[in-house]
Coordinates of C-alpha atoms and ligand atoms in Angstrom, one line a residue:
X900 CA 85.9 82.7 152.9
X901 CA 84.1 85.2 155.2
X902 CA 80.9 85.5 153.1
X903 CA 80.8 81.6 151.9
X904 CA 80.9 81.0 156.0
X905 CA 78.3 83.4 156.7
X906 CA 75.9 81.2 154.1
X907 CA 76.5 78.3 155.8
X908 CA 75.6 80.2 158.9
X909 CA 72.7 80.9 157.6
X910 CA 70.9 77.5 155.8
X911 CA 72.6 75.5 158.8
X912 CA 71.8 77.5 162.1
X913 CA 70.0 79.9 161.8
X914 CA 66.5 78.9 162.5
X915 CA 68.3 77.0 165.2
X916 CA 69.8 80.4 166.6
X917 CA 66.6 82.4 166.3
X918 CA 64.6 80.4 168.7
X919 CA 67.3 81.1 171.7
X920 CA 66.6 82.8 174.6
X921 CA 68.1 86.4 174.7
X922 CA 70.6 86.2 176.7
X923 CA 71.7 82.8 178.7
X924 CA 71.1 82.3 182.5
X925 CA 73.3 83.1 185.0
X926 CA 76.0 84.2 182.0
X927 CA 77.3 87.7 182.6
X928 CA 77.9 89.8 180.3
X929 CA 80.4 92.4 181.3
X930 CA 83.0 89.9 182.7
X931 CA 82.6 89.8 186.0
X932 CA 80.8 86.3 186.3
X933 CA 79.9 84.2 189.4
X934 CA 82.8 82.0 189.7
X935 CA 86.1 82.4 191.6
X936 CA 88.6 85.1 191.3
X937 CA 91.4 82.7 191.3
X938 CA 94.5 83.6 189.2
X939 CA 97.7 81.3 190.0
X940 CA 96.1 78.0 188.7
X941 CA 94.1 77.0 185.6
X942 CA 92.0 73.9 185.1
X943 CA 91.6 73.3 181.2
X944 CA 89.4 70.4 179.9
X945 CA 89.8 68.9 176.4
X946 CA 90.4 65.2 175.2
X947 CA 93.5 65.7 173.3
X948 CA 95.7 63.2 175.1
X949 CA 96.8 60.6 172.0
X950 CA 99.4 60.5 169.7
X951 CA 98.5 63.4 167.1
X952 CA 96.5 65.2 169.8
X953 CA 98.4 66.0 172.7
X954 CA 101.3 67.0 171.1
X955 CA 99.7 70.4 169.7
X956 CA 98.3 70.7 173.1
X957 CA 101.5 70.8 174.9
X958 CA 103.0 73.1 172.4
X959 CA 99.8 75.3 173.5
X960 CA 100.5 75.0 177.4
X961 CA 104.2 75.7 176.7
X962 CA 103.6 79.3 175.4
X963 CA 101.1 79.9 177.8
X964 CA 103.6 78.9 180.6
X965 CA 105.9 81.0 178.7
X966 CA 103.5 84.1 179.2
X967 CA 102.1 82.8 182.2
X968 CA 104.8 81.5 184.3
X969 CA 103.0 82.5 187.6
X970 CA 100.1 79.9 186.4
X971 CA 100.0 76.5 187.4
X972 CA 98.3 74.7 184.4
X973 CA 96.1 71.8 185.5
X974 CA 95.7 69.3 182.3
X975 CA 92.7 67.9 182.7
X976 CA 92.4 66.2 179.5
X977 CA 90.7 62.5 179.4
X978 CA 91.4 60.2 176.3
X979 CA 89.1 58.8 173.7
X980 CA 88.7 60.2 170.1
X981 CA 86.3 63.1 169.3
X982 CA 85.5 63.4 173.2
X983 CA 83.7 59.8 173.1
X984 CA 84.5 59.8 176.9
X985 CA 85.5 63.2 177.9
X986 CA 81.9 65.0 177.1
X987 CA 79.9 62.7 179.4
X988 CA 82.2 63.2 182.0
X989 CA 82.1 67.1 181.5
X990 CA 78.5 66.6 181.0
X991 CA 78.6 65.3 184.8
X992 CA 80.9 68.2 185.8
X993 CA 78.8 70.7 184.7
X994 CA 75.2 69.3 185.5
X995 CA 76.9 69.8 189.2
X996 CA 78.1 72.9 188.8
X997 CA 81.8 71.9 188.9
X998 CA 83.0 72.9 185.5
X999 CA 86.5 73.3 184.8
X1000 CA 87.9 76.8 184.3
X1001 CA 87.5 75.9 180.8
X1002 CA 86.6 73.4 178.3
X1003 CA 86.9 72.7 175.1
X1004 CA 83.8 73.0 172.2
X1005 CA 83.0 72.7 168.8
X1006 CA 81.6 75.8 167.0
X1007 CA 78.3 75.6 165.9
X1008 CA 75.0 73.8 167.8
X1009 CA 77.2 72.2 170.1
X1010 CA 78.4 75.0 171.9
X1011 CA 75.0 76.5 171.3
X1012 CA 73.6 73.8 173.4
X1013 CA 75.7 75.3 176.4
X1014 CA 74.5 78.5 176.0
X1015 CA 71.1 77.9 176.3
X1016 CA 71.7 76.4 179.0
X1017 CA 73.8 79.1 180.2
X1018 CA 76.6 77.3 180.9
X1019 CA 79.4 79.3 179.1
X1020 CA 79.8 83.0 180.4
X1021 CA 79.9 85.8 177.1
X1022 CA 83.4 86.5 176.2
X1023 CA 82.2 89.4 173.7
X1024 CA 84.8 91.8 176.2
X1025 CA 87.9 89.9 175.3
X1026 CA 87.1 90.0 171.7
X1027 CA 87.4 93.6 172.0
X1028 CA 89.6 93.9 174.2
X1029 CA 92.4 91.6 171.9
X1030 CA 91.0 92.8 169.0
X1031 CA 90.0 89.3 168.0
X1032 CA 86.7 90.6 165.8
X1033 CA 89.3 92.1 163.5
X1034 CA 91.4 88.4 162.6
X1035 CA 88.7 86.0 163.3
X1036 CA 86.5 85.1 160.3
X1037 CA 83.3 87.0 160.4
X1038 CA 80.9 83.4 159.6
X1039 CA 83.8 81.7 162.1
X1040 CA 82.1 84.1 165.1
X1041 CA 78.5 83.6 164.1
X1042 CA 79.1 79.9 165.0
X1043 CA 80.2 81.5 168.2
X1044 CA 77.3 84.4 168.8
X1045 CA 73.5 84.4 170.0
X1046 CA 72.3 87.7 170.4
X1047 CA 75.3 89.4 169.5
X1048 CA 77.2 87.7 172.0
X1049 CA 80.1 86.0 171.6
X1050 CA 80.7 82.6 173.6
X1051 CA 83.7 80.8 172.8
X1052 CA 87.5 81.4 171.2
X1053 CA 88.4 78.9 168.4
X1054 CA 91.5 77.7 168.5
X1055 CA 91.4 76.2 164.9
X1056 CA 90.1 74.6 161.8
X1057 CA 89.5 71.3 161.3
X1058 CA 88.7 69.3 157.9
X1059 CA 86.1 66.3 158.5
X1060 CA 86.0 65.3 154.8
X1061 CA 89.8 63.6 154.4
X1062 CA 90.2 60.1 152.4
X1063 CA 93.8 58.9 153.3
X1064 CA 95.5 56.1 151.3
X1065 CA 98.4 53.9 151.2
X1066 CA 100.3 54.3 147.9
X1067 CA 102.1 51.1 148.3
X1068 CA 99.2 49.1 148.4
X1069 CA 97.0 51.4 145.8
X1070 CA 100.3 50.3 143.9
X1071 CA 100.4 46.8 144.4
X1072 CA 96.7 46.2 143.3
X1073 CA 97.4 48.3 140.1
X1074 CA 95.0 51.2 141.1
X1075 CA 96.8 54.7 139.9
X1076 CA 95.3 57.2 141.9
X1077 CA 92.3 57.4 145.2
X1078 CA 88.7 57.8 143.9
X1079 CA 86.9 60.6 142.4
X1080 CA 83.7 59.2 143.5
X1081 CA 82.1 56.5 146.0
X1082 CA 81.1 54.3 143.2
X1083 CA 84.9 54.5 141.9
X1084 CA 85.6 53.8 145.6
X1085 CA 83.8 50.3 145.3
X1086 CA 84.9 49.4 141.7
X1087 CA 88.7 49.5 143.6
X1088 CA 87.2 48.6 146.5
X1089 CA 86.4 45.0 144.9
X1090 CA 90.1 44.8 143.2
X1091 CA 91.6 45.5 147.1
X1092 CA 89.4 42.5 148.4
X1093 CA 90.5 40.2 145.6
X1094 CA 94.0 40.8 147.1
X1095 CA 93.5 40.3 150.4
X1096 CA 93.2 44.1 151.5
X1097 CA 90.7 45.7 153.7
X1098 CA 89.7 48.6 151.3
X1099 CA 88.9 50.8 154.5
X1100 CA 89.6 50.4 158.1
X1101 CA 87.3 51.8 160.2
X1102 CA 86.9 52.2 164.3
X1103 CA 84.2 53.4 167.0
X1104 CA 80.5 54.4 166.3
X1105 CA 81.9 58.2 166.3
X1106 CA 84.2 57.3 163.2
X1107 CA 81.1 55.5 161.7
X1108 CA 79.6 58.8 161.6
X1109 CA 82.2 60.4 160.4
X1110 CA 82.5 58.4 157.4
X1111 CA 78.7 58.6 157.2
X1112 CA 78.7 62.5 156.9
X1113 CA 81.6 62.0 154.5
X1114 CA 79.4 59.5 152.0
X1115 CA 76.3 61.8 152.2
X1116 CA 78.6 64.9 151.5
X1117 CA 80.4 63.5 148.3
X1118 CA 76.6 61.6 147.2
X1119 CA 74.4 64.4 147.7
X1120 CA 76.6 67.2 147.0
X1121 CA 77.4 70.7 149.4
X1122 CA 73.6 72.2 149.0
X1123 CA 72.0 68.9 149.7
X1124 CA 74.3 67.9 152.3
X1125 CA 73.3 71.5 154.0
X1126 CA 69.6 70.5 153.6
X1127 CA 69.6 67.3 155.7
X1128 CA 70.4 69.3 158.6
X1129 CA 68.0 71.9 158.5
X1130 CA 65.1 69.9 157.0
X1131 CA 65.2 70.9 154.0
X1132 CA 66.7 67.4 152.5
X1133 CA 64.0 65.1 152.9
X1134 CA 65.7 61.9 154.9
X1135 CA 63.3 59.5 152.7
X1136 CA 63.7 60.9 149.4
X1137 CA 65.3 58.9 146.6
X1138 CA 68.6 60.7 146.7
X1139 CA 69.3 59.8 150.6
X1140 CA 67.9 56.8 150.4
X1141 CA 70.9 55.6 147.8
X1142 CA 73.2 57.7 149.8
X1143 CA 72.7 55.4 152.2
X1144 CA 72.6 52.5 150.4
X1145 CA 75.9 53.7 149.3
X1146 CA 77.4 54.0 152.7
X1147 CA 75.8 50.3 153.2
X1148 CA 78.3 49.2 150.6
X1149 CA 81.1 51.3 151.9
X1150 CA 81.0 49.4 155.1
X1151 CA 80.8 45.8 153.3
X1152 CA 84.3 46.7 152.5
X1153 CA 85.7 47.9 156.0
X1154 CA 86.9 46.0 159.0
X1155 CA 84.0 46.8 160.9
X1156 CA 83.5 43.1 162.4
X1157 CA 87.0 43.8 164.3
X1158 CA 86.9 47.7 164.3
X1159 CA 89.2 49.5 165.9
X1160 CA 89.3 51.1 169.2
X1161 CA 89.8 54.1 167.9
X1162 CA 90.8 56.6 165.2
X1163 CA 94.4 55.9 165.6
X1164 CA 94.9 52.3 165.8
X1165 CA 92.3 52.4 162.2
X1166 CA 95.1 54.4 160.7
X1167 CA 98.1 51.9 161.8
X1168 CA 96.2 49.2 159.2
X1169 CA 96.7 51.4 156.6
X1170 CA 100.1 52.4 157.7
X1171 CA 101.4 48.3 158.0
X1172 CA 99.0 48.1 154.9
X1173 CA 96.8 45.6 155.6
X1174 CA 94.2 48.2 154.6
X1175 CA 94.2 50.5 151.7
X1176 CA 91.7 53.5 152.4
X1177 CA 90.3 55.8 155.9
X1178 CA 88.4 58.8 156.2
X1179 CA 89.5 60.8 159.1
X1180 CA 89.7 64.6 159.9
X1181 CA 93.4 65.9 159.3
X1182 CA 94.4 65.4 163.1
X1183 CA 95.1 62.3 160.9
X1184 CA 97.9 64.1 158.9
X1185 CA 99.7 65.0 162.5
X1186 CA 99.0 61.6 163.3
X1187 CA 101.0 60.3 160.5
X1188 CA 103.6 63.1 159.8
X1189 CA 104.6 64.0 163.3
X1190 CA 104.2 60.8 165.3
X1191 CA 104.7 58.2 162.9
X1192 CA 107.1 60.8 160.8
X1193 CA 105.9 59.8 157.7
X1194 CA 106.2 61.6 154.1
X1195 CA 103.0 63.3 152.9
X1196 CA 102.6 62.0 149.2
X1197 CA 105.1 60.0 149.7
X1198 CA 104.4 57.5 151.9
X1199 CA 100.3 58.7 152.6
X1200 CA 98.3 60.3 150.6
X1201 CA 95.6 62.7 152.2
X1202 CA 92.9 63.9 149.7
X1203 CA 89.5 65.2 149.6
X1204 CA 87.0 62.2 150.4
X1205 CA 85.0 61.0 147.1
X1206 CA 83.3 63.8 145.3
X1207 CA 83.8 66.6 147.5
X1208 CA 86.6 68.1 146.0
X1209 CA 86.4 72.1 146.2
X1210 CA 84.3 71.6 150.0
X1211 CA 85.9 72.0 153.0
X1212 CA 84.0 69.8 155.8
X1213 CA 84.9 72.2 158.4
X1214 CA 85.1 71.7 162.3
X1215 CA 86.4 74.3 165.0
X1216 CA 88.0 73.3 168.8
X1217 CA 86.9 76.3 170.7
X1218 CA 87.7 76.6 174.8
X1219 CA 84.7 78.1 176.5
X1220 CA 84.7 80.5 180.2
X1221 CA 82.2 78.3 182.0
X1222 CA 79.7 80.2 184.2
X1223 CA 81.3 79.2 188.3
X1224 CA 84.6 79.0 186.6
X1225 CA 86.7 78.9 190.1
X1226 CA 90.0 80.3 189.0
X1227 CA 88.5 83.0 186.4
X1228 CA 91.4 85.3 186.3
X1229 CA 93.6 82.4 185.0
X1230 CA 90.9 81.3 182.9
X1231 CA 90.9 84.5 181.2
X1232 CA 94.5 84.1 180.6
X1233 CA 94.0 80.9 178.8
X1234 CA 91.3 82.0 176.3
X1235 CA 93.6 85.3 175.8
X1236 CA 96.5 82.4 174.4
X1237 CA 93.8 80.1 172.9
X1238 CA 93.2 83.3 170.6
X1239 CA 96.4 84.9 170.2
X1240 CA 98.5 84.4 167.1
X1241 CA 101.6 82.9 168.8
X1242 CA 99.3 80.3 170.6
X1243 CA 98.1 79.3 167.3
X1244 CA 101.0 79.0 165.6
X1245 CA 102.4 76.9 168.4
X1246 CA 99.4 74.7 168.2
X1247 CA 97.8 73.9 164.9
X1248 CA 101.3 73.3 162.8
X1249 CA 101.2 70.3 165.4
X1250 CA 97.3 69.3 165.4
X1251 CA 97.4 68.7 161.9
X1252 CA 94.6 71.9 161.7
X1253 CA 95.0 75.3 160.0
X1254 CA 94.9 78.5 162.7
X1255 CA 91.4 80.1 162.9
X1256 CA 92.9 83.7 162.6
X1257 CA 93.7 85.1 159.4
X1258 CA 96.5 87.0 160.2
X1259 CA 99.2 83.9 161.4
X1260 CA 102.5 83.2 160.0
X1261 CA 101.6 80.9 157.0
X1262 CA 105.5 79.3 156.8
X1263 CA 104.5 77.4 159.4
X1264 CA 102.1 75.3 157.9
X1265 CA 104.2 72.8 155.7
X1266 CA 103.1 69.8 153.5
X1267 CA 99.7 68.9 153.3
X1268 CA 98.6 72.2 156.1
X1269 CA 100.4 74.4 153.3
X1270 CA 97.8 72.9 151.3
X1271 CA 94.9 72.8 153.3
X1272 CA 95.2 76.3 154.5
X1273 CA 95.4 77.6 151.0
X1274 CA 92.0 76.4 150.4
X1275 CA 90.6 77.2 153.5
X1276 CA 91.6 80.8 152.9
X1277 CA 90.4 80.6 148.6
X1278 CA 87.0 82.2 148.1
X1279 CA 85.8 80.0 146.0
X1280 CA 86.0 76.8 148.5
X1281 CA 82.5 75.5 149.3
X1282 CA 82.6 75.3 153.7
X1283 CA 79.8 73.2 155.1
X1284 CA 79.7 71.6 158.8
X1285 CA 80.6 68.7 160.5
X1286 CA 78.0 66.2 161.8
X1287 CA 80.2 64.0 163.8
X1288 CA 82.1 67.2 165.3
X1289 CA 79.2 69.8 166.6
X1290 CA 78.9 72.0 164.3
X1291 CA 75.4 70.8 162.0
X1292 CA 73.5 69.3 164.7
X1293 CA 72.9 69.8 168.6
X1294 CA 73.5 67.2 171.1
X1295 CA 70.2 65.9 171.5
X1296 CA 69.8 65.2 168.2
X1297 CA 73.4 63.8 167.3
X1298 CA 72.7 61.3 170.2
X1299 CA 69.8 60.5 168.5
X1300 CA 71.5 59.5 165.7
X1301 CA 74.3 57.6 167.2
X1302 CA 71.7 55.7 168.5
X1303 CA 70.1 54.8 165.0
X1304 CA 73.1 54.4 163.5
X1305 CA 74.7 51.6 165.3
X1306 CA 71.1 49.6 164.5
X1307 CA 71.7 50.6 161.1
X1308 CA 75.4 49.5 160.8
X1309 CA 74.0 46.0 161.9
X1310 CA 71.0 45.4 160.4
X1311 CA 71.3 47.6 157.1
X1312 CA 67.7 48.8 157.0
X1313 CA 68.1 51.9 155.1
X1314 CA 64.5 52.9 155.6
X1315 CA 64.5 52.6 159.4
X1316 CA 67.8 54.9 159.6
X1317 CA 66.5 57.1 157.8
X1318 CA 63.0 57.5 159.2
X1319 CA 64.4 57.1 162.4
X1320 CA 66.8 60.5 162.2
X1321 CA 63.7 62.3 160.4
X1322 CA 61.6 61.9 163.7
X1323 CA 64.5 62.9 166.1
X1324 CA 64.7 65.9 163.9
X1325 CA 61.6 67.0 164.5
X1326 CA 61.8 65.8 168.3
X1327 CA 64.9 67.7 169.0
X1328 CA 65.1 70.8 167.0
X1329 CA 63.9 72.9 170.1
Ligands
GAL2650 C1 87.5 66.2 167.1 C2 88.2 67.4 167.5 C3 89.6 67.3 167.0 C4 90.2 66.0 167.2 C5 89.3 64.8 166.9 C6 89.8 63.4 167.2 O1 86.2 66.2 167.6 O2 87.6 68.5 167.1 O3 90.4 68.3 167.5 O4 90.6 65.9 168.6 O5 88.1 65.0 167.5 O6 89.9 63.2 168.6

């Protein structure tokens, strides 16, 4: 795992990484930053507040209280899936230098956004003071470093590139198993419309991008997939272009004229069965196991989205020291749970994500997380990076591409997309 997330490292973000400044303004980096002292109260910003969310988050606060019972924890938490609302609002809180004592991140170009900007203070002491470079993945960190510094603690791993189904009405329309590939997907696709059945429910613009990554990753394959987001996969080639095209299709078959809010009422249609099919990360399997208490492979199925099986579509929540933090000495405390290996097994066994240290208590992680962290962990898996969650693209550019996308979703010009996310390439690569 550790050298097939160093290669991703380097054809994702490399060039990205080696254009950064040297060391990020106003960070300090021997833990003594600019912010307050403050130790009996901690502010901690995320957007896990749904169903499937907020429930690993409370088991999170609950050991930290446990450790930290001198600490008054101040959720600060604001809904809407993927941070739709929450990042503008930190966005806000940050351009006015009132950050929260700490906030949550994706590994990868997101984050690196921050530390350009020098946002996030270097947290390299408390790696080695906790010991963390030892049971963190080496490639895992490098999402994490400039310079040799280390930014941010993950708290998990996510996988982007999930296909859910409902077996009952796979059953009913006499289709035997999920697809293989996207062009299986729309041969069922047609039999679930002939009986009445959305083939795949589908919510906001963010889960329209999610799917999108998904399509491109199971069309194009891992080293392609890799290649859009560094350049090297030319946007108007023939291969994209009926990628696209593909996706185009995909669509035809959602419920996209009355999408849903968000990523959880998308999965209820599948769960009262009026829809077959979603592609969501596996906060999805929380979702459905633990708040709708549902029987993995039993009553869902959770797969890997058409043609990428063997490639794990990975995604890391990391929580951040923000340069002016006001209670520091609390914040501190946080990160030190965020990392530590009781923290994580109180968390992800309830996110519906597999701990981002190597060295946790794998009876914890039952049906489809015994699973997924079984390939996470095997060698041979194929890890690439999320689009919709941070880690493949930085912010400039993934608004870009929100941007095109909803044009695209309405109008279908394939050509336009694609020349469209080509240019903001170039325009926002830094
Ligand atoms: C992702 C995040 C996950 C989960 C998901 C849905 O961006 O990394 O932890 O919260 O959004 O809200």
């Amino acid at each position: 795992m550790r050298r097939s997330m160093r290669s991703v490292l380097t054809l994702a973000i490399a060039a990205a990484v080696a254009t950064l400044p040297a060391c990020s303004e106003g960070a300090n980096t021997s833990g003594g930053g600019g912010g307050g002292q403050g130790e009996n109260k901690v502010e901690v910003f995320s957007w896990w507040t749904g169903p499937g969310e907020e429930d690993g988050l409370n088991a999170l606060i609950a050991d930290f209280r446990q450790k930290n019972s001198d600490i008054e924890f101040i959720n600060a938490a604001v809904s809407g899936g993927a941070g739709t609302n929450a990042k503008a609002i930190l966005a806000n809180r940050l351009q006015s230098n009132d950050p929260p004592d700490s906030y949550q991140r994706h590994a990868g170009l997101e984050l690196q956004d921050d530390i350009k900007a020098g946002k996030v203070e270097d947290v390299t002491y408390l790696y080695d003071q906790e010991g963390w470079k030892d049971v963190f993945p080496e490639g895992l960190i490098e999402y994490l470093t400039i310079d040799g510094k280390i930014y941010a603690v993950p708290v998990n791993i996510h996988r982007s590139n999930l296909l859910y189904a409902n077996p009952k009405v796979l059953q009913e329309a006499g289709i035997s198993a999920p697809p293989k590939t996207w062009s299986e997907f729309l041969t069922q696709a047609e039999t679930l419309k002939g009986k009445g059945k959305t083939a795949i429910s589908i919510g906001p613009t963010w889960t329209q991008k999610h799917l999108l990554e998904n399509v491109l990753l199971g069309e194009l394959g891992a080293d392609a997939y890799e290649g859009l987001w560094n350049g090297k996969t030319d946007w108007s080639s023939a291969e994209v272009t009926a990628a696209l095209q593909t996706f185009s299709k995909v669509l035809s078959y959602s419920d996209i004229a009355s999408a849903s809010a968000d990523w959880q009422p998308a999965l209820d249609k599948l769960i009262e069965g009026t829809a077959a099919y979603n592609v969501m990360g596996d906060w999805a399997d929380s979702y459905l196991s633990i708040t709708k208490k549902l029987a993995y492979e039993t009553d869902y199925l959770a797969v890997a989205s058409p043609g990428t099986d063997g490639v794990y579509n990975f995604l890391s929540d990391t929580f951040t020291l923000p340069v002016g933090a006001k209670n520091r000495g609390a914040a501190e405390k946080w990160l030190i749970e965020a990392g530590s290996k009781s923290g994580q097994d109180a968390f992800n066994p309830k996110k519906g994500s597999v701990p981002a240290r190597t060295d946790t208590d794998k009876s914890l992680y039952k049906g489809y997380l015994e699973k997924a962290l079984a390939e996470w962990q095997d060698d041979s898996t194929r890890i690439v990076g999320s689009l919709a969650h941070g880690v493949v693209a930085n912010n400039a550019w993934n608004a870009e591409i929100d941007t095109a996308l909803a044009l695209f979703v309405k109008d279908g010009d394939v050509g336009k997309f694609a020349q469209a996310v080509k240019q903001s390439y170039e325009a926002t690569k830094g």
